[in-house]
Short mmCIF file of C-alpha atoms in Angstrom, two decimals:
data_model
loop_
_atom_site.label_atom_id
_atom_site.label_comp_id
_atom_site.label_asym_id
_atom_site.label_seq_id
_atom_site.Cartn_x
_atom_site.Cartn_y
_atom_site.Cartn_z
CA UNK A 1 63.53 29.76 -50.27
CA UNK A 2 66.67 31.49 -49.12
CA UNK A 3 70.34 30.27 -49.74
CA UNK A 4 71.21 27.18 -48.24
CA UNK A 5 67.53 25.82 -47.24
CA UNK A 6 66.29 22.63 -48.19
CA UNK A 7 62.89 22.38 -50.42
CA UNK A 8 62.12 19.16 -48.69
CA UNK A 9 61.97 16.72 -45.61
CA UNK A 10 64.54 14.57 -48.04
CA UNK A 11 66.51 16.71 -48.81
CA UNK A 12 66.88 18.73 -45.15
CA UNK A 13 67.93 14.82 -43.99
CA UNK A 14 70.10 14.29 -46.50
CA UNK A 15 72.02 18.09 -46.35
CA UNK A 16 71.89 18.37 -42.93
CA UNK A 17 71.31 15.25 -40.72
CA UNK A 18 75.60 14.49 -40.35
CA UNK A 19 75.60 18.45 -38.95
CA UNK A 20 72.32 17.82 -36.36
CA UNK A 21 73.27 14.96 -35.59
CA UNK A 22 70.69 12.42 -36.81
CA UNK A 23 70.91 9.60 -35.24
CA UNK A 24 69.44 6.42 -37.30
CA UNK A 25 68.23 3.03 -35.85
CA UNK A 26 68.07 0.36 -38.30
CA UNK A 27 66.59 -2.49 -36.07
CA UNK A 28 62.84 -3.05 -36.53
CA UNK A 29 60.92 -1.06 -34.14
CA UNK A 30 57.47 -1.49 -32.22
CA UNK A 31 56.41 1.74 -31.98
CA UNK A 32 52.92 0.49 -30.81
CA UNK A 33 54.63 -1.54 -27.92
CA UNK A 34 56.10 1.85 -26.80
CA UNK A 35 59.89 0.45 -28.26
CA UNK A 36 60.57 3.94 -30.09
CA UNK A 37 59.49 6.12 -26.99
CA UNK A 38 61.79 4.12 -24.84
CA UNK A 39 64.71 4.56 -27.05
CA UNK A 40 63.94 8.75 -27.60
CA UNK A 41 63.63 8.83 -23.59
CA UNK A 42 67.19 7.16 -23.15
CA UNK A 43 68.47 9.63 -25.75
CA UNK A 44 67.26 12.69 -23.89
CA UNK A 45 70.01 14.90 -22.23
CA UNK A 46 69.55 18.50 -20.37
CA UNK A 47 70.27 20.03 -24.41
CA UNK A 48 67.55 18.48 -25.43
CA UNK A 49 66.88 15.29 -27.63
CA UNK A 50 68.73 14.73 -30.93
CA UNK A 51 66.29 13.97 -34.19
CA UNK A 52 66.37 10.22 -34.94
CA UNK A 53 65.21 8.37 -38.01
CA UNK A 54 63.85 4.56 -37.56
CA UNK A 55 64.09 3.14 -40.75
CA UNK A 56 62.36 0.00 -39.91
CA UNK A 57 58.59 0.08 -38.21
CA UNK A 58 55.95 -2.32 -37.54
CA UNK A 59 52.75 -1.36 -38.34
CA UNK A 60 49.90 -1.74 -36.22
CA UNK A 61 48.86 -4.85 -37.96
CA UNK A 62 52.28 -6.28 -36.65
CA UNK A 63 53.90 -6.44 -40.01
CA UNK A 64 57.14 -4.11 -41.03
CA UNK A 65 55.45 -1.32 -42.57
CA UNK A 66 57.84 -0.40 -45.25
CA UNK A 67 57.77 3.23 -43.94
CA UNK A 68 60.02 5.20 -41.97
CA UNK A 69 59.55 7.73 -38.41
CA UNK A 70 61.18 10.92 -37.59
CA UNK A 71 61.08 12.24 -34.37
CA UNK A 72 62.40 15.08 -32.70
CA UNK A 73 63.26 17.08 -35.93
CA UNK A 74 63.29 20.11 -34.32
CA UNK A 75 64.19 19.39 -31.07
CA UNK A 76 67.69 21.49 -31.35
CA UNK A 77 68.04 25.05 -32.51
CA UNK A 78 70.85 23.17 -35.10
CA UNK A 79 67.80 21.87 -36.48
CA UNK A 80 65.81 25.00 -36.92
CA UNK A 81 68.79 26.76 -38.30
CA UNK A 82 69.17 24.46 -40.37
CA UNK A 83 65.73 24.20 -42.16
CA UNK A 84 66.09 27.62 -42.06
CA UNK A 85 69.49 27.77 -43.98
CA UNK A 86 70.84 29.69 -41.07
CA UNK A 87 74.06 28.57 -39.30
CA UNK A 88 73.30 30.72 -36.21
CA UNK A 89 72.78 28.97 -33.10
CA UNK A 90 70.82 31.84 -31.04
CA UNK A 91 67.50 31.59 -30.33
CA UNK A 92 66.97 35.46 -30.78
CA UNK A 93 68.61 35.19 -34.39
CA UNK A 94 66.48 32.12 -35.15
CA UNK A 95 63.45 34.52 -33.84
CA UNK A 96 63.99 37.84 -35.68
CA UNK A 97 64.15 35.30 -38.97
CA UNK A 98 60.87 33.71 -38.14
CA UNK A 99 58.77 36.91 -38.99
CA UNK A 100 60.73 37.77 -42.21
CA UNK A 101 60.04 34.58 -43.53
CA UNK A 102 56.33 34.74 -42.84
CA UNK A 103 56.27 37.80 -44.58
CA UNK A 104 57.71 35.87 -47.72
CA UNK A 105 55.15 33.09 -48.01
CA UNK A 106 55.04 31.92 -51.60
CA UNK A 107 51.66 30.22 -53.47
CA UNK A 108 52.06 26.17 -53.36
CA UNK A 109 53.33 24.80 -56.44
CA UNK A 110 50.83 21.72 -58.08
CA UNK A 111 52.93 18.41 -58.87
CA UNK A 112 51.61 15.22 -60.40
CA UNK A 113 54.78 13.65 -59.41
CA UNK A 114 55.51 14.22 -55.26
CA UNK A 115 57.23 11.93 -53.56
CA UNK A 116 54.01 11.49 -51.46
CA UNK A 117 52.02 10.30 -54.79
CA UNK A 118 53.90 7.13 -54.93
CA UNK A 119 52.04 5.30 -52.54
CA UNK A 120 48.35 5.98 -53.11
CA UNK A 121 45.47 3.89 -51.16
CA UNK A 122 41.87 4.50 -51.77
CA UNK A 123 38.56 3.43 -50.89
CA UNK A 124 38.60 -0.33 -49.79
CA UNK A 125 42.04 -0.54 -49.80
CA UNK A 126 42.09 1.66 -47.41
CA UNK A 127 43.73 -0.18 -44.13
CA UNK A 128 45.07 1.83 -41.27
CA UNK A 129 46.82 -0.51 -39.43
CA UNK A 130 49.17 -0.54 -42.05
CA UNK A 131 50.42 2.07 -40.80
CA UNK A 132 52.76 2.50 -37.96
CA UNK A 133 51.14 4.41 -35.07
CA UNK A 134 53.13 5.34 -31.96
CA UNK A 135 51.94 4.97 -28.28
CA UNK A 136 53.99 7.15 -26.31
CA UNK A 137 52.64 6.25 -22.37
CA UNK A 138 51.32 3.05 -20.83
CA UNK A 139 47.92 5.80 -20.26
CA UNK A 140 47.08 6.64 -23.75
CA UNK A 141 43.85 4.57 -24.85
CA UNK A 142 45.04 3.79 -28.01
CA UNK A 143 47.92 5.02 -30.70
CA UNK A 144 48.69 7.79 -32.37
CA UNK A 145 49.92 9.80 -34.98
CA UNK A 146 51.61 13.55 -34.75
CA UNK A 147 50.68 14.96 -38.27
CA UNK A 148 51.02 18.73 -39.31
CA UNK A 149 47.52 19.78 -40.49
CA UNK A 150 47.09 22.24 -42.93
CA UNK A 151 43.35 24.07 -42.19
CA UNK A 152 41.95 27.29 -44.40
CA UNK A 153 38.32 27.92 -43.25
CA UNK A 154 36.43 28.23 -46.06
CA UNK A 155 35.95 32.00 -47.72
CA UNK A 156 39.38 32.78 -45.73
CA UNK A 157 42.39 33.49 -47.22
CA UNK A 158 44.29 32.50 -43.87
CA UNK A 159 45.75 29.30 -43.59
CA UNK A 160 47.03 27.68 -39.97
CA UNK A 161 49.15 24.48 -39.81
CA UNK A 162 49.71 22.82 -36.47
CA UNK A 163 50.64 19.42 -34.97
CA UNK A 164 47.79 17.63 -33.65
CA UNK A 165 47.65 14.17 -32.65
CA UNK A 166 45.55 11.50 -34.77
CA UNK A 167 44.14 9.00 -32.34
CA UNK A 168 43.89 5.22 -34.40
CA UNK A 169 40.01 4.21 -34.10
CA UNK A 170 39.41 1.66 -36.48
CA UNK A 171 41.19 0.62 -39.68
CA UNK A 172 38.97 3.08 -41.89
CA UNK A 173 38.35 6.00 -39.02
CA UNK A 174 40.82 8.28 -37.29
CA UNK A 175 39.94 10.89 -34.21
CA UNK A 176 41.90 14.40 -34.15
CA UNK A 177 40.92 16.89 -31.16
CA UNK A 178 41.32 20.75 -32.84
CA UNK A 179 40.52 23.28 -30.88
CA UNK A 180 38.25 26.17 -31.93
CA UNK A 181 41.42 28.57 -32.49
CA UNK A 182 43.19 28.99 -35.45
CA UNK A 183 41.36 25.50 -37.23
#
């Protein structure tokens, strides 16, 4: 971690969403009713799109999910520098960084208490429609989800993460395309 990066999603919002300029909506949102896309496409200027927080969602069931969405984190090289802890706003800077830092990965640290332990769902409990999945273009056959996936094939020492989208299915199955790459 070098000076002035955040160690989490929290605490990058909370350090540095006044200086990207995070924009919050507090209104409940339909993001399966396309409500969130609409509002990121009126946002969009020629510099790009600023990150925006909804702090209200439905879920797919049609209840307020009791979750928030983030979109467009890193939409802006302010928000790149920032995870970063840079305050350059050059793309070359931000890309002679990038390598460094992969040079300097660090073994993940075990925690019984992550902020992503505090909700915990298992077996028949298990409901995703609870969840609030996005549909982004009247086209799409159903809704998604953006996640970053973490893969390590097994006997490898080399891990890839990348976004792939999560296609909702049924309320215990989820579809993800990954191409025969990296995963």
């Amino acid at each position: 971690m070098t000076e002035g990066s955040s160690r989490s999603l929290s605490e990058w919002l909370t350090d540095n969403g006044r200086a990207i300029g995070l924009l919050h909506v507090s209104e409940l949102i339909r993001p399966n009713d396309f409500e969130a896309t609409a509002i990121l496409h009126q946002l969009e200027t020629s510099h790009g799109a600023p990150p925006v927080l909804f702090n209200r969602v439905e879920s797919l069931a049609g209840e307020e999910a009791g979750y928030r969405m983030l979109f467009n984190t890193y939409s802006r090289r302010t928000g790149v520098s920032a995870a970063l802890g840079l305050t350059t706003n050059s793309w070359e800077d931000l890309l002679e960084t990038i390598p460094a830092r992969s040079n300097d990965l660090r073994a993940p640290q075990q925690s019984d208490n992550a902020p992503v332990q505090t909700s915990v769902v298992r077996g028949a409990d298990v409901k995703l429609s609870d969840l609030p999945w996005t549909r982004h273009v009247e086209m799409e056959g159903r809704s998604y989800f953006t996640p970053i996936l973490a893969a390590r094939q097994p006997g490898s020492e080399r891990y890839n993460l990348s976004w792939n989208r999560v296609m909702y299915l049924d309320e215990t199955h989820a579809g993800v395309h990954i191409s025969p790459r990296q995963l």
